[in-house]
Short mmCIF file of C-alpha atoms and ligand atoms in Angstrom, two decimals:
data_model
loop_
_atom_site.label_atom_id
_atom_site.label_comp_id
_atom_site.label_asym_id
_atom_site.label_seq_id
_atom_site.Cartn_x
_atom_site.Cartn_y
_atom_site.Cartn_z
CA MET H 1292 96.23 106.88 159.01
CA LEU H 1293 98.30 105.31 161.82
CA LYS H 1294 100.04 102.09 160.79
CA PHE H 1295 101.25 99.37 163.11
CA ASP H 1296 104.24 97.57 161.57
CA PHE H 1297 105.14 94.38 163.43
CA ASN H 1298 107.40 92.73 160.85
CA ASN H 1299 110.31 92.82 163.29
CA MET H 1300 108.34 90.88 165.89
CA MET H 1301 108.33 87.94 163.46
CA GLN H 1302 110.87 85.14 163.28
CA ASN H 1303 111.38 85.61 159.52
CA TYR H 1304 112.86 89.00 160.24
CA VAL H 1305 114.26 89.00 163.76
CA GLY H 1306 115.25 85.37 164.13
CA ALA H 1307 114.74 82.94 166.99
CA ASP H 1308 113.12 85.38 169.43
CA GLY H 1309 110.40 86.32 166.98
CA PHE H 1310 106.98 84.82 166.44
CA THR H 1311 105.83 82.60 163.62
CA ASP H 1312 102.56 82.73 161.71
CA ALA H 1313 101.67 79.57 163.62
CA ASP H 1314 102.19 81.41 166.94
CA LEU H 1315 99.79 84.11 165.78
CA LYS H 1316 97.29 81.55 164.54
CA ALA H 1317 97.43 79.81 167.92
CA ALA H 1318 96.69 83.11 169.69
CA GLU H 1319 93.61 83.92 167.59
CA VAL H 1320 91.05 82.36 169.91
CA GLU H 1321 92.49 84.08 172.99
CA ALA H 1322 92.66 87.37 171.09
CA ARG H 1323 89.05 87.16 170.02
CA ALA H 1324 87.99 86.26 173.57
CA ALA H 1325 89.85 89.32 174.90
CA TYR H 1326 88.17 91.48 172.27
CA ASP H 1327 84.74 90.06 173.12
CA LYS H 1328 85.26 90.55 176.86
CA PHE H 1329 86.22 94.17 176.36
CA ALA H 1330 83.36 94.73 173.91
CA ALA H 1331 80.95 93.32 176.51
CA ARG H 1332 82.42 95.58 179.19
CA ARG H 1333 82.15 98.73 177.06
CA GLY H 1334 79.76 101.26 178.50
CA THR H 1335 79.99 99.70 181.97
CA GLY H 1336 82.31 100.25 184.93
CA MET H 1337 85.56 102.01 184.10
CA THR H 1338 85.36 101.74 180.30
CA GLU H 1339 83.48 104.97 179.60
CA TRP H 1340 86.70 106.43 178.14
CA ALA H 1341 86.16 104.34 175.01
CA ASP H 1342 82.97 106.23 174.21
CA LEU H 1343 84.34 109.74 174.87
CA PRO H 1344 84.76 110.50 171.14
CA TYR H 1345 81.00 110.14 170.70
CA THR H 1346 79.38 111.46 173.85
CA GLN H 1347 80.65 114.96 174.48
CA ASP H 1348 79.03 117.35 171.98
CA ALA H 1349 77.59 119.64 174.66
CA VAL H 1350 80.73 119.44 176.84
CA VAL H 1351 82.92 120.34 173.86
CA GLU H 1352 80.88 123.48 173.17
CA ASP H 1353 81.13 124.48 176.85
CA ILE H 1354 84.89 123.87 176.77
CA LEU H 1355 85.35 125.92 173.59
CA ALA H 1356 83.40 128.87 175.03
CA CYS H 1357 85.34 128.73 178.29
CA ALA H 1358 88.67 128.46 176.43
CA GLU H 1359 87.79 131.46 174.29
CA ASP H 1360 87.07 133.50 177.40
CA ILE H 1361 90.40 132.50 178.97
CA ARG H 1362 92.32 133.31 175.81
CA LYS H 1363 90.71 136.77 175.69
CA ASN H 1364 91.03 137.73 179.33
CA TYR H 1365 94.13 136.11 180.82
CA ASP H 1366 97.86 135.68 180.19
CA ASN H 1367 98.53 132.30 181.80
CA PHE H 1368 96.81 128.95 182.20
CA VAL H 1369 98.16 126.64 184.89
CA VAL H 1370 97.11 123.03 185.33
CA LEU H 1371 97.34 121.76 188.91
CA GLY H 1372 97.08 117.98 188.78
CA ILE H 1373 99.19 114.83 188.86
CA GLY H 1374 99.31 111.39 187.20
CA GLY H 1375 96.53 111.06 184.66
CA SER H 1376 95.51 114.64 185.36
CA ALA H 1377 98.85 115.96 184.12
CA LEU H 1378 100.55 113.52 181.74
CA GLY H 1379 97.89 113.71 179.01
CA PRO H 1380 97.76 117.54 178.95
CA ILE H 1381 101.60 117.66 178.82
CA ALA H 1382 101.77 115.05 176.02
CA VAL H 1383 99.18 116.78 173.83
CA PHE H 1384 100.63 120.25 174.46
CA THR H 1385 104.10 119.06 173.45
CA ALA H 1386 102.78 117.21 170.42
CA LEU H 1387 100.64 119.98 169.00
CA CYS H 1388 102.04 123.34 170.09
CA HIS H 1389 105.14 125.22 169.06
CA PHE H 1390 108.30 123.81 170.64
CA ARG H 1391 109.11 127.13 172.29
CA TYR H 1392 105.47 128.03 172.85
CA ASN H 1393 105.84 129.98 176.10
CA ASP H 1394 108.89 131.84 174.74
CA LEU H 1395 107.13 133.10 171.61
CA PRO H 1396 106.23 136.80 171.52
CA ALA H 1397 102.68 137.37 172.83
CA GLY H 1398 101.26 138.04 169.35
CA LYS H 1399 102.41 134.63 168.10
CA ARG H 1400 100.90 132.44 170.80
CA GLY H 1401 97.94 132.24 173.14
CA VAL H 1402 98.11 132.29 176.93
CA LYS H 1403 101.25 130.83 178.49
CA PHE H 1404 100.82 127.24 179.61
CA PHE H 1405 102.16 125.44 182.68
CA VAL H 1406 101.44 122.01 184.14
CA GLU H 1407 102.43 121.75 187.78
CA ASP H 1408 102.30 118.14 188.91
CA ASN H 1409 105.04 117.67 191.48
CA VAL H 1410 104.94 119.24 194.92
CA ASP H 1411 108.56 120.33 194.96
CA PRO H 1412 108.47 123.69 196.79
CA GLU H 1413 111.23 125.14 194.61
CA ARG H 1414 109.12 124.47 191.57
CA MET H 1415 106.10 126.25 193.05
CA LEU H 1416 108.26 129.25 193.99
CA ALA H 1417 109.67 129.34 190.46
CA LEU H 1418 106.17 129.32 188.96
CA LEU H 1419 105.17 132.21 191.19
CA ASP H 1420 108.25 134.09 189.99
CA VAL H 1421 107.12 133.96 186.36
CA ILE H 1422 103.34 134.44 186.51
CA ASP H 1423 101.12 137.23 187.72
CA VAL H 1424 98.31 135.36 189.51
CA ARG H 1425 95.92 138.22 188.74
CA ARG H 1426 96.34 137.38 185.04
CA THR H 1427 96.19 133.60 185.51
CA VAL H 1428 93.56 130.85 185.44
CA PHE H 1429 94.32 127.73 187.49
CA ASN H 1430 92.69 124.51 186.33
CA VAL H 1431 92.60 122.21 189.36
CA ILE H 1432 92.22 118.67 188.02
CA THR H 1433 91.58 115.77 190.37
CA LYS H 1434 88.94 113.12 189.93
CA SER H 1435 89.02 111.99 193.54
CA GLY H 1436 89.21 115.55 194.83
CA ALA H 1437 91.47 114.16 197.51
CA THR H 1438 94.95 113.78 196.01
CA SER H 1439 97.33 115.41 198.49
CA GLU H 1440 99.60 116.94 195.86
CA THR H 1441 96.82 118.64 193.92
CA MET H 1442 94.80 119.71 196.94
CA SER H 1443 97.86 121.23 198.61
CA GLN H 1444 98.64 123.17 195.43
CA TYR H 1445 95.01 124.31 195.31
CA LEU H 1446 95.16 125.57 198.91
CA ILE H 1447 98.39 127.48 198.31
CA ILE H 1448 97.05 129.11 195.15
CA ALA H 1449 93.61 129.87 196.63
CA ASP H 1450 95.26 131.65 199.53
CA ILE H 1451 97.46 133.72 197.21
CA LEU H 1452 94.50 134.55 194.96
CA LYS H 1453 92.37 135.69 197.90
CA LYS H 1454 95.14 138.09 198.92
CA GLU H 1455 96.07 139.32 195.43
CA VAL H 1456 92.72 139.37 193.67
CA GLY H 1457 90.20 139.83 196.45
CA GLU H 1458 86.50 139.11 196.06
CA GLU H 1459 86.62 137.78 192.52
CA TRP H 1460 89.41 135.27 193.23
CA ASN H 1461 87.07 132.37 192.45
CA LYS H 1462 86.95 133.41 188.76
CA HIS H 1463 90.60 132.35 188.54
CA ILE H 1464 89.91 128.73 189.38
CA ILE H 1465 88.33 126.06 187.22
CA ALA H 1466 87.72 122.69 188.85
CA THR H 1467 87.79 119.52 186.76
CA THR H 1468 86.61 116.71 189.00
CA SER H 1469 83.98 114.10 189.74
CA GLU H 1470 80.45 115.45 189.73
CA LYS H 1471 79.44 113.37 192.72
CA LYS H 1472 82.44 112.46 194.83
CA GLY H 1473 85.28 114.14 196.66
CA ASN H 1474 86.10 117.43 198.26
CA LEU H 1475 86.91 119.49 195.20
CA ILE H 1476 83.33 119.40 193.97
CA LYS H 1477 82.15 120.48 197.42
CA LEU H 1478 84.66 123.32 197.44
CA ALA H 1479 83.71 124.27 193.89
CA LYS H 1480 80.06 124.58 194.86
CA LYS H 1481 80.86 126.52 198.01
CA GLU H 1482 83.24 128.94 196.29
CA GLY H 1483 81.41 129.15 192.95
CA PHE H 1484 84.17 127.85 190.65
CA LYS H 1485 83.47 127.07 187.01
CA THR H 1486 83.39 123.28 186.89
CA PHE H 1487 83.92 120.50 184.36
CA TYR H 1488 83.18 116.89 185.19
CA ILE H 1489 85.25 113.74 184.82
CA PRO H 1490 82.76 110.96 184.03
CA ASP H 1491 82.55 108.20 186.65
CA GLY H 1492 83.73 105.54 184.21
CA VAL H 1493 86.88 107.42 183.16
CA GLY H 1494 90.00 106.78 185.25
CA GLY H 1495 92.92 109.21 185.45
CA ARG H 1496 95.19 107.55 182.92
CA PHE H 1497 92.32 107.15 180.43
CA SER H 1498 91.09 110.74 180.83
CA GLU H 1499 92.92 112.76 178.19
CA LEU H 1500 89.91 112.84 175.87
CA CYS H 1501 87.49 114.17 178.52
CA PRO H 1502 87.63 117.71 180.01
CA VAL H 1503 90.88 116.77 181.80
CA GLY H 1504 92.71 117.06 178.49
CA LEU H 1505 90.22 118.86 176.30
CA LEU H 1506 90.05 122.11 178.29
CA PRO H 1507 93.83 122.68 178.42
CA ALA H 1508 94.05 121.71 174.73
CA ALA H 1509 91.25 124.09 173.75
CA VAL H 1510 92.87 126.92 175.73
CA LEU H 1511 96.00 126.28 173.66
CA GLY H 1512 93.98 126.57 170.46
CA ILE H 1513 94.33 122.86 169.65
CA ASP H 1514 91.59 121.42 167.46
CA ILE H 1515 89.83 119.29 170.08
CA LYS H 1516 87.17 118.13 167.65
CA GLY H 1517 90.02 116.82 165.47
CA LEU H 1518 91.51 114.99 168.47
CA LEU H 1519 88.17 113.31 169.15
CA ALA H 1520 87.63 112.55 165.45
CA GLY H 1521 91.05 110.85 165.29
CA ALA H 1522 90.21 108.80 168.38
CA ALA H 1523 86.85 107.80 166.89
CA ALA H 1524 88.52 106.76 163.63
CA MET H 1525 90.94 104.50 165.53
CA ASP H 1526 88.12 103.09 167.66
CA LYS H 1527 86.19 102.19 164.51
CA ARG H 1528 89.24 100.57 162.91
CA CYS H 1529 89.57 98.44 166.02
CA ALA H 1530 85.95 97.25 166.02
CA ASP H 1531 86.90 93.71 164.97
CA GLY H 1532 87.77 90.60 166.95
CA ASP H 1533 90.11 89.47 164.17
CA MET H 1534 93.51 90.74 165.25
CA LYS H 1535 94.71 90.94 161.64
CA LYS H 1536 92.09 93.67 161.15
CA ASN H 1537 92.46 95.33 164.56
CA PRO H 1538 95.84 97.06 165.05
CA ALA H 1539 95.44 97.65 168.80
CA LEU H 1540 94.45 94.02 169.35
CA MET H 1541 97.43 92.79 167.34
CA ALA H 1542 99.74 95.08 169.32
CA ALA H 1543 98.25 93.81 172.61
CA VAL H 1544 98.60 90.15 171.63
CA LEU H 1545 102.24 90.61 170.63
CA GLN H 1546 103.06 92.26 173.97
CA TYR H 1547 101.15 89.57 175.84
CA LEU H 1548 102.94 86.73 174.03
CA SER H 1549 106.24 88.51 174.64
CA MET H 1550 105.46 88.81 178.37
CA LYS H 1551 104.81 85.07 178.44
CA ARG H 1552 108.34 84.64 177.07
CA GLY H 1553 109.76 86.75 179.88
CA LYS H 1554 110.00 90.07 178.06
CA ASN H 1555 109.04 92.21 181.00
CA ILE H 1556 110.17 95.58 179.68
CA SER H 1557 108.28 97.73 177.19
CA VAL H 1558 110.40 100.50 175.67
CA MET H 1559 108.53 103.38 174.03
CA MET H 1560 110.80 105.32 171.69
CA PRO H 1561 109.32 108.10 169.59
CA TYR H 1562 111.51 109.49 166.83
CA ALA H 1563 110.06 112.98 167.15
CA ASP H 1564 110.59 115.45 169.98
CA SER H 1565 106.94 116.42 169.68
CA LEU H 1566 106.01 112.92 170.88
CA LYS H 1567 108.57 112.75 173.69
CA TYR H 1568 105.95 113.16 176.40
CA MET H 1569 103.59 110.73 174.69
CA ALA H 1570 106.07 108.14 175.98
CA ASP H 1571 105.63 109.51 179.53
CA TRP H 1572 101.85 109.26 179.16
CA TYR H 1573 102.20 105.72 177.82
CA CYS H 1574 104.41 104.73 180.76
CA GLN H 1575 101.65 105.57 183.23
CA LEU H 1576 98.96 103.96 181.10
CA TRP H 1577 100.86 100.71 180.60
CA GLY H 1578 102.51 100.50 184.02
CA GLU H 1579 99.57 101.42 186.21
CA SER H 1580 97.05 99.43 184.19
CA LEU H 1581 98.92 96.15 183.84
CA GLY H 1582 101.12 96.11 186.95
CA LYS H 1583 98.86 94.03 189.21
CA ALA H 1584 99.39 91.59 192.08
CA VAL H 1585 96.21 89.57 191.55
CA ASP H 1586 94.08 88.56 188.60
CA LEU H 1587 90.29 88.75 188.39
CA ALA H 1588 89.99 85.26 189.85
CA GLY H 1589 92.00 86.32 192.90
CA ASN H 1590 95.19 84.43 191.99
CA THR H 1591 98.51 86.04 192.83
CA VAL H 1592 100.07 86.90 189.48
CA HIS H 1593 102.38 89.93 189.88
CA THR H 1594 101.96 90.75 186.24
CA GLY H 1595 102.94 93.71 184.07
CA GLN H 1596 105.74 95.04 181.93
CA THR H 1597 108.04 97.81 183.10
CA PRO H 1598 107.57 100.72 180.68
CA VAL H 1599 110.67 102.66 179.74
CA LYS H 1600 110.69 105.96 177.91
CA SER H 1601 113.30 106.64 175.32
CA LEU H 1602 113.74 109.27 172.62
CA GLY H 1603 115.07 108.75 169.13
CA VAL H 1604 117.68 109.73 168.12
CA THR H 1605 118.85 111.17 171.46
CA ASP H 1606 118.84 107.81 173.23
CA GLN H 1607 120.69 106.10 170.41
CA HIS H 1608 123.64 107.71 172.16
CA SER H 1609 122.56 106.45 175.56
CA GLN H 1610 120.26 103.41 175.69
CA VAL H 1611 120.44 101.74 172.28
CA GLN H 1612 123.70 99.95 173.09
CA LEU H 1613 121.76 98.10 175.81
CA TYR H 1614 118.80 97.46 173.53
CA THR H 1615 120.91 95.91 170.79
CA GLU H 1616 123.38 93.94 172.92
CA GLY H 1617 121.75 93.56 176.32
CA PRO H 1618 119.35 90.92 177.59
CA PHE H 1619 116.43 89.72 175.49
CA ASP H 1620 113.92 91.02 178.02
CA LYS H 1621 112.36 93.91 176.08
CA VAL H 1622 109.88 94.77 173.40
CA ILE H 1623 110.91 98.01 171.76
CA THR H 1624 108.25 100.18 170.15
CA LEU H 1625 109.42 102.96 167.89
CA ILE H 1626 107.07 105.75 166.88
CA GLY H 1627 107.87 107.25 163.50
CA VAL H 1628 106.55 110.30 161.69
CA GLU H 1629 106.44 110.21 157.89
CA LYS H 1630 106.31 113.96 157.33
CA PHE H 1631 107.55 116.60 159.75
CA ARG H 1632 105.58 119.86 159.91
CA GLY H 1633 108.66 121.78 158.92
CA ASP H 1634 112.08 120.75 157.74
CA VAL H 1635 115.60 122.14 157.64
CA THR H 1636 118.13 121.43 154.94
CA ILE H 1637 121.65 120.55 155.98
CA ALA H 1638 123.77 123.21 154.31
CA ASP H 1639 126.84 122.67 152.16
CA GLY H 1640 130.19 123.60 153.60
CA ALA H 1641 132.26 120.47 153.92
CA GLU H 1642 133.13 119.64 150.29
CA GLU H 1643 136.66 118.61 151.16
CA PHE H 1644 135.51 116.31 154.00
CA PRO H 1645 133.62 113.40 152.40
CA ASP H 1646 132.88 111.90 155.87
CA VAL H 1647 130.78 114.97 156.66
CA ASN H 1648 129.84 116.06 153.16
CA PHE H 1649 127.55 113.05 152.67
CA LEU H 1650 125.04 114.80 154.95
CA CYS H 1651 124.88 118.00 152.89
CA GLY H 1652 121.74 118.61 150.86
CA HIS H 1653 119.68 116.18 152.95
CA THR H 1654 117.16 117.45 155.48
CA MET H 1655 117.00 116.93 159.25
CA GLY H 1656 113.69 115.12 158.69
CA GLU H 1657 115.47 112.68 156.36
CA LEU H 1658 118.25 112.24 158.88
CA ILE H 1659 116.01 111.46 161.86
CA ASN H 1660 113.91 109.05 159.81
CA THR H 1661 116.97 107.36 158.35
CA GLU H 1662 118.35 106.93 161.85
CA ARG H 1663 115.03 105.37 162.92
CA VAL H 1664 115.24 102.87 160.06
CA ALA H 1665 118.89 102.22 160.97
CA THR H 1666 117.98 101.56 164.60
CA GLU H 1667 115.19 99.20 163.55
CA TYR H 1668 117.75 97.39 161.44
CA ALA H 1669 120.32 97.23 164.26
CA LEU H 1670 117.73 95.92 166.74
CA THR H 1671 116.44 93.36 164.28
CA ARG H 1672 119.88 92.23 163.23
CA SER H 1673 120.82 91.68 166.85
CA GLY H 1674 117.69 89.56 167.32
CA HIS H 1675 115.74 91.98 169.54
CA VAL H 1676 112.01 92.13 168.85
CA ASN H 1677 110.70 95.55 167.90
CA ASN H 1678 107.74 97.17 166.20
CA THR H 1679 106.94 100.58 164.77
CA VAL H 1680 103.88 102.78 165.04
CA MET H 1681 103.93 105.15 162.05
CA LEU H 1682 102.04 108.44 161.95
CA PRO H 1683 101.67 110.27 158.62
CA GLU H 1684 102.20 113.58 160.45
CA VAL H 1685 101.72 114.88 163.99
CA ASN H 1686 98.36 116.67 164.01
CA ALA H 1687 95.20 116.67 166.13
CA GLU H 1688 93.68 113.70 164.28
CA SER H 1689 96.81 111.53 164.39
CA VAL H 1690 97.39 112.32 168.07
CA GLY H 1691 93.76 111.31 168.77
CA GLU H 1692 94.39 108.08 166.87
CA LEU H 1693 97.56 107.41 168.81
CA LEU H 1694 95.91 108.00 172.20
CA MET H 1695 93.04 105.66 171.36
CA PHE H 1696 95.41 103.04 169.89
CA PHE H 1697 97.42 102.80 173.12
CA GLN H 1698 94.32 102.92 175.32
CA LEU H 1699 92.69 100.05 173.42
CA GLN H 1700 95.96 98.09 173.33
CA THR H 1701 96.16 98.45 177.12
CA ALA H 1702 92.53 97.39 177.62
CA TYR H 1703 92.94 94.31 175.39
CA CYS H 1704 96.19 93.38 177.07
CA GLY H 1705 94.49 93.62 180.47
CA GLU H 1706 91.79 91.24 179.22
CA LEU H 1707 94.44 88.81 177.93
CA LEU H 1708 96.13 88.90 181.33
CA GLY H 1709 92.78 88.46 183.10
CA ILE H 1710 93.37 91.41 185.42
CA ASP H 1711 91.51 94.55 186.45
CA THR H 1712 93.11 97.06 184.06
CA PHE H 1713 91.35 100.03 185.56
CA ASN H 1714 92.13 99.94 189.26
CA GLN H 1715 95.33 101.12 190.99
CA PRO H 1716 95.49 99.64 194.50
CA GLY H 1717 99.25 100.19 194.59
CA VAL H 1718 98.81 103.93 194.03
CA GLU H 1719 96.01 104.11 196.59
CA GLU H 1720 98.24 102.42 199.17
CA GLY H 1721 100.79 105.23 198.88
CA LYS H 1722 98.08 107.90 198.97
CA ASN H 1723 96.56 106.34 202.12
CA ALA H 1724 99.94 106.10 203.84
CA THR H 1725 100.51 109.82 203.18
CA TYR H 1726 97.11 110.66 204.68
CA ALA H 1727 97.92 108.55 207.73
CA LEU H 1728 101.37 110.07 208.20
CA PHE H 1729 99.74 113.51 208.13
CA ASP H 1730 97.23 112.32 210.80
CA ARG H 1731 94.21 112.67 208.52
CA LYS H 1732 90.96 111.75 210.25
CA GLY H 1733 89.68 108.32 209.24
CA TYR H 1734 93.19 106.92 208.66
CA GLU H 1735 93.94 105.97 212.28
CA ALA H 1736 94.19 102.24 211.50
CA LYS H 1737 96.66 102.89 208.68
CA LYS H 1738 98.63 105.17 211.03
CA ALA H 1739 98.77 102.39 213.63
CA GLU H 1740 99.97 100.00 210.91
CA LEU H 1741 102.72 102.44 209.92
CA ASP H 1742 103.70 103.02 213.55
CA ALA H 1743 104.00 99.27 214.04
CA ALA H 1744 106.37 98.89 211.06
CA PRO H 1745 109.95 98.17 212.17
CA GLU H 1746 112.05 101.32 212.63
CA LYS H 1747 114.96 101.73 210.24
CA ASP H 1748 118.21 100.38 211.66
CA GLY H 1749 121.18 102.74 211.60
CA LYS H 1750 123.56 99.88 210.86
CA TYR H 1751 122.09 99.62 207.35
CA ILE H 1752 122.62 103.29 206.61
CA VAL H 1753 126.13 104.39 205.67
O1 PA5 J 1225 95.29 106.77 186.69
C1 PA5 J 1225 94.94 107.13 187.81
O2 PA5 J 1225 93.77 106.99 188.21
C2 PA5 J 1225 95.89 107.85 188.74
O3 PA5 J 1225 97.19 107.86 188.33
C3 PA5 J 1225 95.42 109.28 188.94
O4 PA5 J 1225 95.40 109.94 187.70
C4 PA5 J 1225 96.29 110.07 189.91
O5 PA5 J 1225 96.54 109.34 191.07
C5 PA5 J 1225 95.59 111.39 190.27
O6 PA5 J 1225 94.33 111.13 190.83
P1 PA5 J 1225 93.22 112.24 190.96
O7 PA5 J 1225 92.73 112.59 189.59
O8 PA5 J 1225 92.15 111.63 191.78
O9 PA5 J 1225 93.86 113.41 191.64
#
């Protein structure tokens, strides 16, 4: 079971910058109100993600059958998507598959797996160098069916497939999109693609537990029922307005109180390479959900915490100097793993060098966990608030728990801040500007606005 350890957020441990029991007591009413508001919202608007562990029995069976077919008949599975349509699949793949998955001999893995989010042309050319499109399924994931990056990738791949595969090219594309809105669903119907739907009330960054994440995971042989079961278990643990009994609510309140004290940076630092991309996923979830200009009452608030990804122990040799001695503007969250799925003993061989020999006979798992404890100690000793999310082991259930924990924490924090957690007007602005710059029909006003913007002045470019 996931544990949320916030000892080092407390004054008794971390000193002046920490909270007291009285601070927590004073936050209880606000915490309960945030819980109640979210509970009342559940099942409406953009909160459908919270019910995904309970509502997808038929979809899961469809996904498993489709995944089985792909595993039998193809060599590669490529996700074309960006933002919430890519970060979840990458995070779960990295957490639950072999570290060198694509490099394993064919008999020891399933189909090769690629997630293509960016539209860097060199990256696309490199992908085409290593896959045979005739042996590949492309999962085009876009809820809006309009995102320029994903739709341009789709067009490039569709064109290649038509030339290389011929009539049956449409069997190589699976569309994961909105059932009702956007162009991808229209294209899917016209071309006859296999389709999975992203429910209306599930936004990109909250979509890992719907077909966006479940299909890629199932293709990889990941236990998707276990993922959903872990998420359900966390959801049930969090069904309480008392933050002492609700780990995600406690985590949200501590971040919220820290923000009020000017801690505008949230560092996410897993001590496990398998969870490295969980920090990337968290960065989108936290940044895009809480970074808002206005609150629900229309007041200008410019709220949010800047999420920063970090990796233990690697970034002990890069960022931790700043975290221990730099400004008191951060909350640092470590993610620890009690038991690694395999371990390696550090061999003897340095008997005459006591400064090295002390390592011998220990395992790498012991070393990484000891370094995590040491970093916690160094942060705490230097007065920097930090907390630790502990997983017993990285497996489908614990990853499901972790995803739901952060999603609920984000939703509660949004309620505490009084903002719309589930919109992304800042992202839309960039998307619309791209459409306008490419002269898309319907974006003439935006184009005029861009044309009217002052031209860049050469004197400020050196
Ligand atoms: O969280 C979000 O909604 C966004 O980051 C989207 O995931 C991202 O912009 C991609 O959108 P779409 O799924 O419509 O292609």
